[in-house]
mmCIF file of C-alpha atoms in Angstrom:
data_model
loop_
_atom_site.group_PDB
_atom_site.id
_atom_site.type_symbol
_atom_site.label_atom_id
_atom_site.label_comp_id
_atom_site.label_asym_id
_atom_site.label_seq_id
_atom_site.Cartn_x
_atom_site.Cartn_y
_atom_site.Cartn_z
ATOM 1 C CA MET A 1 46.406 41.364 173.941
ATOM 2 C CA ARG A 2 42.992 40.950 172.345
ATOM 3 C CA GLU A 3 40.220 38.802 173.787
ATOM 4 C CA VAL A 4 39.583 35.797 171.541
ATOM 5 C CA ALA A 5 36.291 34.047 170.820
ATOM 6 C CA ILE A 6 35.519 30.583 169.454
ATOM 7 C CA ILE A 7 32.815 31.108 166.842
ATOM 8 C CA GLY A 8 32.867 27.752 165.058
ATOM 9 C CA ILE A 9 33.145 24.122 166.145
ATOM 10 C CA GLY A 10 33.231 20.878 164.187
ATOM 11 C CA GLN A 11 34.010 17.225 164.792
ATOM 12 C CA THR A 12 33.889 13.794 163.237
ATOM 13 C CA VAL A 13 32.735 10.597 164.882
ATOM 14 C CA VAL A 14 35.637 8.827 166.596
ATOM 15 C CA ASP A 15 35.795 5.430 164.932
ATOM 16 C CA GLU A 16 37.774 3.181 162.594
ATOM 17 C CA HIS A 17 37.540 5.294 159.449
ATOM 18 C CA TRP A 18 38.909 2.863 156.874
ATOM 19 C CA ASP A 19 37.382 4.892 154.055
ATOM 20 C CA LYS A 20 38.869 8.273 155.019
ATOM 21 C CA SER A 21 42.442 9.517 154.971
ATOM 22 C CA LEU A 22 44.041 11.826 157.516
ATOM 23 C CA LYS A 23 43.412 14.899 155.359
ATOM 24 C CA GLU A 24 39.816 13.880 154.655
ATOM 25 C CA LEU A 25 39.051 13.583 158.365
ATOM 26 C CA ALA A 26 40.676 16.957 159.007
ATOM 27 C CA GLY A 27 38.718 18.515 156.163
ATOM 28 C CA GLU A 28 35.406 17.157 157.432
ATOM 29 C CA ALA A 29 35.946 18.764 160.845
ATOM 30 C CA ALA A 30 37.277 21.985 159.316
ATOM 31 C CA PHE A 31 34.305 22.483 157.016
ATOM 32 C CA ALA A 32 31.915 21.777 159.897
ATOM 33 C CA ALA A 33 33.606 24.465 162.024
ATOM 34 C CA LEU A 34 33.585 26.991 159.171
ATOM 35 C CA SER A 35 29.931 26.271 158.451
ATOM 36 C CA ASP A 36 29.070 26.656 162.124
ATOM 37 C CA ALA A 37 30.842 30.035 162.111
ATOM 38 C CA ARG A 38 29.265 31.072 158.793
ATOM 39 C CA GLN A 39 32.738 31.671 157.386
ATOM 40 C CA HIS A 40 34.523 30.395 154.279
ATOM 41 C CA LYS A 41 38.190 30.602 155.225
ATOM 42 C CA ALA A 42 40.748 31.585 157.838
ATOM 43 C CA GLN A 43 44.036 33.457 157.727
ATOM 44 C CA ALA A 44 46.072 30.699 159.382
ATOM 45 C CA LEU A 45 45.848 26.999 160.161
ATOM 46 C CA PHE A 46 47.266 25.229 163.215
ATOM 47 C CA VAL A 47 47.101 21.423 163.214
ATOM 48 C CA GLY A 48 47.478 19.367 166.378
ATOM 49 C CA ASN A 49 48.832 15.912 165.580
ATOM 50 C CA MET A 50 51.219 13.430 167.158
ATOM 51 C CA LEU A 51 51.623 10.377 164.946
ATOM 52 C CA SER A 52 51.182 11.301 161.268
ATOM 53 C CA GLY A 53 54.852 10.795 160.451
ATOM 54 C CA ILE A 54 55.032 7.397 162.138
ATOM 55 C CA LEU A 55 51.660 5.808 161.386
ATOM 56 C CA SER A 56 50.528 7.620 158.215
ATOM 57 C CA LYS A 57 54.045 8.218 156.853
ATOM 58 C CA GLN A 58 53.021 11.822 156.237
ATOM 59 C CA GLU A 59 54.569 14.960 157.648
ATOM 60 C CA ASN A 60 54.134 18.589 156.574
ATOM 61 C CA ILE A 61 50.443 18.155 157.245
ATOM 62 C CA GLY A 62 49.889 21.863 157.808
ATOM 63 C CA GLY A 63 50.429 22.475 154.102
ATOM 64 C CA LEU A 64 48.694 19.236 153.150
ATOM 65 C CA ILE A 65 45.477 20.113 154.983
ATOM 66 C CA ALA A 66 45.531 23.797 153.987
ATOM 67 C CA ASP A 67 45.635 22.749 150.351
ATOM 68 C CA TRP A 68 42.938 20.093 150.891
ATOM 69 C CA VAL A 69 40.462 22.567 152.416
ATOM 70 C CA GLY A 70 41.038 25.140 149.693
ATOM 71 C CA MET A 71 43.336 27.567 151.522
ATOM 72 C CA PRO A 72 46.693 26.810 149.880
ATOM 73 C CA ALA A 73 48.370 30.174 150.426
ATOM 74 C CA ILE A 74 47.830 30.638 154.162
ATOM 75 C CA GLU A 75 50.254 30.102 157.018
ATOM 76 C CA ALA A 76 49.854 26.487 158.147
ATOM 77 C CA VAL A 77 51.851 24.425 160.624
ATOM 78 C CA LYS A 78 51.673 21.192 162.588
ATOM 79 C CA VAL A 79 52.019 21.465 166.364
ATOM 80 C CA GLU A 80 53.187 18.424 168.352
ATOM 81 C CA ALA A 81 53.113 17.873 172.113
ATOM 82 C CA ALA A 82 52.348 14.139 172.284
ATOM 83 C CA CYS A 83 48.760 13.553 173.445
ATOM 84 C CA GLY A 84 48.607 17.265 174.290
ATOM 85 C CA SER A 85 49.065 18.284 170.648
ATOM 86 C CA GLY A 86 45.474 19.478 170.221
ATOM 87 C CA ALA A 87 45.611 21.945 173.104
ATOM 88 C CA ALA A 88 49.093 23.033 172.034
ATOM 89 C CA ALA A 89 47.734 23.863 168.579
ATOM 90 C CA LEU A 90 44.857 25.793 170.160
ATOM 91 C CA ARG A 91 47.274 27.754 172.305
ATOM 92 C CA SER A 92 49.347 28.598 169.210
ATOM 93 C CA GLY A 93 46.263 29.834 167.379
ATOM 94 C CA LEU A 94 45.116 31.785 170.431
ATOM 95 C CA ILE A 95 48.448 33.579 170.772
ATOM 96 C CA ALA A 96 48.476 34.425 167.060
ATOM 97 C CA VAL A 97 44.978 35.956 167.137
ATOM 98 C CA SER A 98 45.273 37.665 170.520
ATOM 99 C CA SER A 99 48.566 39.293 169.490
ATOM 100 C CA GLY A 100 46.930 40.953 166.504
ATOM 101 C CA GLU A 101 49.171 39.135 164.018
ATOM 102 C CA ILE A 102 46.161 37.497 162.371
ATOM 103 C CA ASP A 103 42.394 37.970 162.592
ATOM 104 C CA SER A 104 41.212 34.379 162.223
ATOM 105 C CA ALA A 105 42.734 30.983 162.951
ATOM 106 C CA LEU A 106 41.422 27.559 162.102
ATOM 107 C CA VAL A 107 42.655 25.024 164.659
ATOM 108 C CA ILE A 108 42.326 21.340 163.835
ATOM 109 C CA GLY A 109 43.233 18.269 165.852
ATOM 110 C CA VAL A 110 43.475 15.096 163.788
ATOM 111 C CA GLU A 111 44.794 11.572 164.230
ATOM 112 C CA LYS A 112 44.528 8.310 162.318
ATOM 113 C CA MET A 113 45.486 5.328 164.460
ATOM 114 C CA THR A 114 43.507 2.227 163.510
ATOM 115 C CA GLU A 115 45.091 1.262 160.175
ATOM 116 C CA SER A 116 48.279 0.162 161.923
ATOM 117 C CA LEU A 117 48.879 -3.048 163.822
ATOM 118 C CA PRO A 118 48.258 -2.664 167.570
ATOM 119 C CA ILE A 119 51.940 -3.241 168.326
ATOM 120 C CA GLU A 120 52.882 -0.458 165.899
ATOM 121 C CA THR A 121 50.430 1.950 167.520
ATOM 122 C CA THR A 122 51.677 1.044 170.999
ATOM 123 C CA GLU A 123 55.286 1.604 169.940
ATOM 124 C CA ALA A 124 54.356 4.939 168.339
ATOM 125 C CA LEU A 125 52.590 6.119 171.491
ATOM 126 C CA ALA A 126 55.643 5.173 173.540
ATOM 127 C CA THR A 127 57.621 7.890 171.750
ATOM 128 C CA ALA A 128 55.934 10.324 174.157
ATOM 129 C CA ALA A 129 57.769 8.666 177.051
ATOM 130 C CA ASP A 130 61.470 8.923 177.861
ATOM 131 C CA ALA A 131 63.101 6.944 175.040
ATOM 132 C CA GLU A 132 66.202 6.016 177.021
ATOM 133 C CA TYR A 133 64.832 5.316 180.479
ATOM 134 C CA GLU A 134 61.226 4.232 179.897
ATOM 135 C CA ALA A 135 60.496 3.080 176.333
ATOM 136 C CA ALA A 136 63.835 1.299 175.949
ATOM 137 C CA GLN A 137 63.004 -0.741 179.040
ATOM 138 C CA GLY A 138 59.765 -1.958 177.468
ATOM 139 C CA LEU A 139 57.417 0.353 179.369
ATOM 140 C CA SER A 140 54.240 1.173 177.470
ATOM 141 C CA PHE A 141 51.885 3.925 178.612
ATOM 142 C CA VAL A 142 49.503 1.334 180.031
ATOM 143 C CA ALA A 143 52.373 -0.036 182.116
ATOM 144 C CA LEU A 144 53.440 3.418 183.305
ATOM 145 C CA ASN A 145 49.917 4.290 184.393
ATOM 146 C CA ALA A 146 49.545 0.880 186.039
ATOM 147 C CA LEU A 147 52.618 1.528 188.177
ATOM 148 C CA VAL A 148 51.263 4.924 189.208
ATOM 149 C CA MET A 149 47.838 3.452 189.983
ATOM 150 C CA GLN A 150 49.386 0.634 192.051
ATOM 151 C CA ARG A 151 51.179 3.222 194.140
ATOM 152 C CA TYR A 152 48.022 5.342 194.530
ATOM 153 C CA LEU A 153 45.963 2.365 195.729
ATOM 154 C CA HIS A 154 48.684 1.431 198.200
ATOM 155 C CA GLU A 155 49.291 4.973 199.446
ATOM 156 C CA TYR A 156 45.677 6.021 199.938
ATOM 157 C CA ARG A 157 44.081 2.632 200.693
ATOM 158 C CA TRP A 158 41.463 2.611 197.960
ATOM 159 C CA ALA A 159 40.129 -0.573 196.373
ATOM 160 C CA HIS A 160 40.519 -0.890 192.615
ATOM 161 C CA THR A 161 36.735 -1.109 192.203
ATOM 162 C CA ASP A 162 36.397 2.377 193.708
ATOM 163 C CA PHE A 163 37.734 3.743 190.414
ATOM 164 C CA GLY A 164 34.951 2.119 188.430
ATOM 165 C CA TYR A 165 32.649 5.108 188.746
ATOM 166 C CA PHE A 166 34.939 7.249 186.601
ATOM 167 C CA SER A 167 34.354 4.798 183.746
ATOM 168 C CA ILE A 168 30.664 4.314 184.505
ATOM 169 C CA ASN A 169 30.105 8.087 184.361
ATOM 170 C CA ALA A 170 32.039 8.472 181.103
ATOM 171 C CA HIS A 171 30.161 5.658 179.351
ATOM 172 C CA GLU A 172 26.778 6.883 180.566
ATOM 173 C CA ASN A 173 27.517 10.323 179.147
ATOM 174 C CA ALA A 174 28.882 8.915 175.872
ATOM 175 C CA SER A 175 25.669 6.979 175.336
ATOM 176 C CA HIS A 176 24.100 10.368 174.541
ATOM 177 C CA ASN A 177 26.940 11.600 172.307
ATOM 178 C CA PRO A 178 26.572 10.637 168.626
ATOM 179 C CA TYR A 179 30.271 11.421 168.016
ATOM 180 C CA ALA A 180 31.537 8.989 170.686
ATOM 181 C CA ARG A 181 33.226 5.732 169.795
ATOM 182 C CA LEU A 182 31.809 3.721 172.701
ATOM 183 C CA GLN A 183 28.155 4.628 173.154
ATOM 184 C CA GLU A 184 27.320 1.760 175.502
ATOM 185 C CA ALA A 185 26.685 2.209 179.228
ATOM 186 C CA VAL A 186 28.646 -0.033 181.613
ATOM 187 C CA THR A 187 27.859 -1.308 185.108
ATOM 188 C CA GLU A 188 29.783 -1.995 188.295
ATOM 189 C CA LYS A 189 29.732 -5.674 187.375
ATOM 190 C CA ASP A 190 31.158 -4.913 183.914
ATOM 191 C CA TYR A 191 33.995 -2.980 185.512
ATOM 192 C CA ALA A 192 34.765 -5.638 188.109
ATOM 193 C CA GLN A 193 34.864 -8.389 185.464
ATOM 194 C CA ALA A 194 36.754 -6.464 182.758
ATOM 195 C CA ARG A 195 39.853 -8.109 181.337
ATOM 196 C CA MET A 196 43.082 -7.073 183.044
ATOM 197 C CA ILE A 197 45.607 -5.270 180.804
ATOM 198 C CA ALA A 198 48.397 -4.310 183.212
ATOM 199 C CA ALA A 199 47.446 -4.786 186.845
ATOM 200 C CA PRO A 200 45.621 -2.960 188.289
ATOM 201 C CA ILE A 201 44.479 -1.328 185.012
ATOM 202 C CA ASN A 202 41.758 -3.278 183.251
ATOM 203 C CA LEU A 203 40.058 -2.697 179.934
ATOM 204 C CA LEU A 204 37.516 -0.307 181.455
ATOM 205 C CA ASP A 205 40.243 1.797 183.080
ATOM 206 C CA ALA A 206 41.723 2.609 179.661
ATOM 207 C CA SER A 207 40.519 4.798 176.807
ATOM 208 C CA PRO A 208 40.201 3.412 173.264
ATOM 209 C CA THR A 209 42.243 4.826 170.416
ATOM 210 C CA GLY A 210 40.543 5.760 167.171
ATOM 211 C CA ASP A 211 40.513 7.928 164.071
ATOM 212 C CA GLY A 212 39.008 11.380 164.346
ATOM 213 C CA ALA A 213 39.272 15.112 163.892
ATOM 214 C CA ALA A 214 37.846 18.176 165.604
ATOM 215 C CA ALA A 215 38.140 21.855 164.722
ATOM 216 C CA LEU A 216 37.678 25.370 166.091
ATOM 217 C CA LEU A 217 37.565 28.799 164.443
ATOM 218 C CA LEU A 218 39.095 31.620 166.487
ATOM 219 C CA VAL A 219 38.567 35.354 165.947
ATOM 220 C CA PRO A 220 38.925 38.543 168.029
ATOM 221 C CA ALA A 221 35.905 38.760 170.321
ATOM 222 C CA ASP A 222 35.246 42.400 169.446
ATOM 223 C CA SER A 223 34.855 41.467 165.774
ATOM 224 C CA VAL A 224 31.760 39.357 166.491
ATOM 225 C CA LYS A 225 28.815 41.726 166.128
ATOM 226 C CA HIS A 226 25.921 39.297 165.807
ATOM 227 C CA PRO A 227 26.915 35.863 167.136
ATOM 228 C CA LYS A 228 24.966 32.898 165.822
ATOM 229 C CA ASN A 229 25.093 31.362 169.300
ATOM 230 C CA SER A 230 26.191 32.520 172.734
ATOM 231 C CA LEU A 231 29.604 34.174 172.474
ATOM 232 C CA ILE A 232 32.265 31.877 173.945
ATOM 233 C CA THR A 233 35.594 33.450 174.814
ATOM 234 C CA ILE A 234 38.892 31.972 175.975
ATOM 235 C CA ALA A 235 39.377 33.418 179.436
ATOM 236 C CA GLY A 236 42.510 31.508 180.412
ATOM 237 C CA SER A 237 45.228 29.530 178.657
ATOM 238 C CA ALA A 238 48.387 28.135 180.203
ATOM 239 C CA SER A 239 50.926 25.416 179.596
ATOM 240 C CA ALA A 240 53.460 23.825 181.944
ATOM 241 C CA THR A 241 55.892 20.913 181.920
ATOM 242 C CA ASP A 242 57.316 18.312 184.254
ATOM 243 C CA SER A 243 60.026 15.686 183.752
ATOM 244 C CA ILE A 244 59.127 13.372 180.903
ATOM 245 C CA ALA A 245 60.061 10.277 182.912
ATOM 246 C CA VAL A 246 57.789 9.460 185.843
ATOM 247 C CA HIS A 247 60.652 8.174 187.972
ATOM 248 C CA SER A 248 62.418 11.549 187.750
ATOM 249 C CA ARG A 249 59.574 13.388 189.483
ATOM 250 C CA LYS A 250 59.753 14.419 193.094
ATOM 251 C CA ASP A 251 56.293 12.934 193.601
ATOM 252 C CA PRO A 252 54.885 10.477 191.010
ATOM 253 C CA LEU A 253 51.391 10.866 192.492
ATOM 254 C CA TRP A 254 51.199 14.606 191.850
ATOM 255 C CA LEU A 255 50.703 16.194 188.416
ATOM 256 C CA SER A 256 52.848 19.257 188.970
ATOM 257 C CA ALA A 257 52.311 20.562 185.431
ATOM 258 C CA ALA A 258 48.537 20.277 185.876
ATOM 259 C CA GLU A 259 48.701 22.286 189.078
ATOM 260 C CA LYS A 260 50.908 24.947 187.490
ATOM 261 C CA SER A 261 48.937 25.353 184.261
ATOM 262 C CA ALA A 262 45.567 25.316 186.043
ATOM 263 C CA THR A 263 46.705 27.855 188.640
ATOM 264 C CA LYS A 264 47.921 30.213 185.926
ATOM 265 C CA ALA A 265 44.722 29.765 183.892
ATOM 266 C CA TYR A 266 42.569 30.411 186.982
ATOM 267 C CA ARG A 267 44.488 33.614 187.594
ATOM 268 C CA GLN A 268 44.089 34.778 183.992
ATOM 269 C CA ALA A 269 40.360 34.103 184.055
ATOM 270 C CA GLY A 270 39.882 35.576 187.523
ATOM 271 C CA VAL A 271 38.247 32.402 188.831
ATOM 272 C CA SER A 272 38.853 29.590 191.312
ATOM 273 C CA PRO A 273 38.016 25.873 191.129
ATOM 274 C CA ALA A 274 34.687 26.658 192.803
ATOM 275 C CA ASP A 275 33.680 28.754 189.765
ATOM 276 C CA ILE A 276 34.223 25.985 187.210
ATOM 277 C CA ASP A 277 30.917 24.525 186.001
ATOM 278 C CA LEU A 278 32.415 21.549 184.166
ATOM 279 C CA PHE A 279 35.856 20.036 183.635
ATOM 280 C CA GLU A 280 36.806 18.059 180.538
ATOM 281 C CA LEU A 281 39.809 16.259 181.977
ATOM 282 C CA HIS A 282 42.276 13.923 180.292
ATOM 283 C CA ASP A 283 40.958 10.527 181.394
ATOM 284 C CA ALA A 284 43.206 8.397 179.182
ATOM 285 C CA PHE A 285 43.329 6.097 182.220
ATOM 286 C CA SER A 286 41.082 6.279 185.280
ATOM 287 C CA ILE A 287 44.053 7.061 187.535
ATOM 288 C CA MET A 288 44.625 10.257 185.532
ATOM 289 C CA SER A 289 41.086 11.399 186.362
ATOM 290 C CA ALA A 290 41.899 11.215 190.061
ATOM 291 C CA LEU A 291 45.298 12.881 189.751
ATOM 292 C CA SER A 292 43.891 15.703 187.589
ATOM 293 C CA LEU A 293 41.020 16.463 189.967
ATOM 294 C CA GLU A 294 43.458 16.695 192.861
ATOM 295 C CA ALA A 295 46.114 18.763 191.088
ATOM 296 C CA CYS A 296 43.501 21.248 189.845
ATOM 297 C CA GLY A 297 42.010 21.847 193.279
ATOM 298 C CA PHE A 298 38.743 19.910 193.095
ATOM 299 C CA ALA A 299 39.713 17.285 195.670
ATOM 300 C CA GLU A 300 42.150 16.829 198.510
ATOM 301 C CA ARG A 301 45.155 14.604 197.889
ATOM 302 C CA GLY A 302 44.159 10.978 197.789
ATOM 303 C CA GLN A 303 40.425 11.755 197.888
ATOM 304 C CA ALA A 304 39.391 12.180 194.228
ATOM 305 C CA PRO A 305 37.759 8.727 193.948
ATOM 306 C CA ARG A 306 35.219 9.918 196.501
ATOM 307 C CA LEU A 307 33.950 12.484 193.964
ATOM 308 C CA ALA A 308 33.155 9.632 191.592
ATOM 309 C CA LEU A 309 31.664 7.425 194.289
ATOM 310 C CA ASP A 310 29.246 10.091 195.535
ATOM 311 C CA GLY A 311 28.131 11.241 192.076
ATOM 312 C CA SER A 312 29.855 14.635 192.180
ATOM 313 C CA ILE A 313 31.313 14.127 188.682
ATOM 314 C CA LYS A 314 27.963 13.513 186.981
ATOM 315 C CA PRO A 315 26.402 16.260 184.814
ATOM 316 C CA THR A 316 24.208 17.147 187.809
ATOM 317 C CA GLY A 317 27.088 16.982 190.300
ATOM 318 C CA MET A 318 29.440 19.467 191.920
ATOM 319 C CA ILE A 319 32.144 19.194 189.233
ATOM 320 C CA PRO A 320 30.883 17.412 186.104
ATOM 321 C CA VAL A 321 33.647 15.662 184.148
ATOM 322 C CA SER A 322 33.751 13.771 180.852
ATOM 323 C CA THR A 323 30.307 15.136 180.086
ATOM 324 C CA ARG A 324 30.322 13.858 176.501
ATOM 325 C CA GLY A 325 32.154 10.626 177.305
ATOM 326 C CA GLY A 326 35.696 11.887 177.805
ATOM 327 C CA LEU A 327 38.686 10.069 176.390
ATOM 328 C CA LYS A 328 37.398 6.924 178.081
ATOM 329 C CA ALA A 329 34.269 6.556 175.957
ATOM 330 C CA ARG A 330 34.283 9.284 173.307
ATOM 331 C CA GLY A 331 37.678 7.888 172.322
ATOM 332 C CA HIS A 332 41.249 9.143 172.279
ATOM 333 C CA PRO A 333 42.593 9.956 168.798
ATOM 334 C CA VAL A 334 45.598 11.418 170.530
ATOM 335 C CA GLY A 335 46.485 14.555 168.550
ATOM 336 C CA ALA A 336 42.807 15.474 168.206
ATOM 337 C CA THR A 337 41.760 14.911 171.812
ATOM 338 C CA GLY A 338 42.535 18.413 173.077
ATOM 339 C CA ILE A 339 40.304 19.939 170.414
ATOM 340 C CA TYR A 340 37.480 17.478 171.045
ATOM 341 C CA GLN A 341 37.590 18.524 174.711
ATOM 342 C CA VAL A 342 37.218 22.214 173.844
ATOM 343 C CA VAL A 343 34.480 21.526 171.277
ATOM 344 C CA GLU A 344 32.574 19.754 174.054
ATOM 345 C CA VAL A 345 33.065 22.628 176.495
ATOM 346 C CA VAL A 346 31.714 25.006 173.838
ATOM 347 C CA GLN A 347 28.685 22.734 173.368
ATOM 348 C CA GLN A 348 28.020 22.884 177.098
ATOM 349 C CA LEU A 349 28.392 26.656 177.315
ATOM 350 C CA ARG A 350 26.103 27.121 174.324
ATOM 351 C CA GLY A 351 23.509 24.804 175.854
ATOM 352 C CA GLU A 352 23.879 22.250 173.059
ATOM 353 C CA ALA A 353 24.868 19.167 175.082
ATOM 354 C CA GLY A 354 21.446 17.550 175.098
ATOM 355 C CA PHE A 355 20.782 14.914 177.760
ATOM 356 C CA THR A 356 24.135 15.578 179.467
ATOM 357 C CA GLN A 357 23.726 19.359 179.535
ATOM 358 C CA VAL A 358 25.135 20.955 182.684
ATOM 359 C CA GLU A 359 22.500 23.380 183.945
ATOM 360 C CA ASN A 360 23.413 27.071 183.592
ATOM 361 C CA ALA A 361 26.973 26.266 182.492
ATOM 362 C CA ARG A 362 28.883 29.520 182.148
ATOM 363 C CA ILE A 363 32.549 28.646 182.770
ATOM 364 C CA GLY A 364 34.170 25.442 181.551
ATOM 365 C CA MET A 365 37.686 24.065 181.710
ATOM 366 C CA ALA A 366 39.570 21.633 179.465
ATOM 367 C CA GLN A 367 42.918 20.088 180.329
ATOM 368 C CA ASN A 368 44.994 18.131 177.813
ATOM 369 C CA ILE A 369 47.959 16.006 178.896
ATOM 370 C CA GLY A 370 50.987 15.078 176.795
ATOM 371 C CA GLY A 371 52.797 11.915 177.841
ATOM 372 C CA SER A 372 52.286 10.788 181.431
ATOM 373 C CA GLY A 373 52.183 14.391 182.649
ATOM 374 C CA ALA A 374 55.216 15.935 180.958
ATOM 375 C CA THR A 375 53.219 18.595 179.087
ATOM 376 C CA ILE A 376 49.874 19.805 180.437
ATOM 377 C CA ILE A 377 47.812 22.579 178.876
ATOM 378 C CA THR A 378 44.735 24.106 180.495
ATOM 379 C CA HIS A 379 42.089 26.281 178.833
ATOM 380 C CA ILE A 380 39.209 28.064 180.565
ATOM 381 C CA LEU A 381 36.243 29.188 178.456
ATOM 382 C CA ARG A 382 33.521 31.641 179.421
ATOM 383 C CA ARG A 383 30.035 32.288 178.043
ATOM 384 C CA VAL A 384 29.663 36.035 177.663
#
């Protein structure tokens, strides 16, 4: 298998893009990635998307976007794995390039969520849960995460306010990210007084949806003779699954698929958690930040909130997370999120993260979660 490099990145602002269609957002990110790579086209296109058929009434978006960006004859497919669709598309492109089947892959994550009524978007997102045993009972993803968080607070004796520092960190970092949807810092008081959504989850525990697209251009690493920037390679890539319904899991407070995919990715990259310089985790809800840090080996069980409380997750801390705002403040256009995460890791490894730059970042990790932990995909990137 060939080593694969990411030579181009692109992204749009996460926002309510009333004036841009799904394909226009995807095209904007694609052209930015191609320009960054100093390339004009790719041999294949992999699109990460969850909701186009439901909310935009448009499927077959691989062909749609390939035609829109001026590559109508290439192989082009949509890849869906709920909120993990972006990372799933990246993994598909990685396998295609590393196998030698193709020599360049354009990977795009795109989602358009804000032109639908909130109830329609909530119902669409619930399709990532178990339709018979969760969604049919009226459980939304906020409710599912609230139940998990209630159990975590009870089991490990944390106060709800102890989780506020995950949100405070994300918003502080997003205030320096021009592509983030929520660029305002928040305080402990803001968190404590935030409107409750589904107890104990309040508004500042939850990530905002939005419209957005991000893109990557992948090529064999040995084909890059004179890189424009530092050469960034994909050192590890792994995917794992767990039961789709939370109640079917042996332990609802342990992300088994996160542990499995991270362990495999560590092994591929020849690293351990101690070698990771930054971690773009899937903080759709603050409880997921804690569970991800524990499952991936950065904290003991039940102790992840301490990393937030003592500042270890800041850009200057032991394990920086959400360095460009994360899902919590950059925004969570679900099918695009996994690509945004990797774009942000590349920015860090190139030294392009500005005020939130992690000093001497050489190895970064991104983990994208589909559903409430049913599909989890981990990528480890290295600056060569």
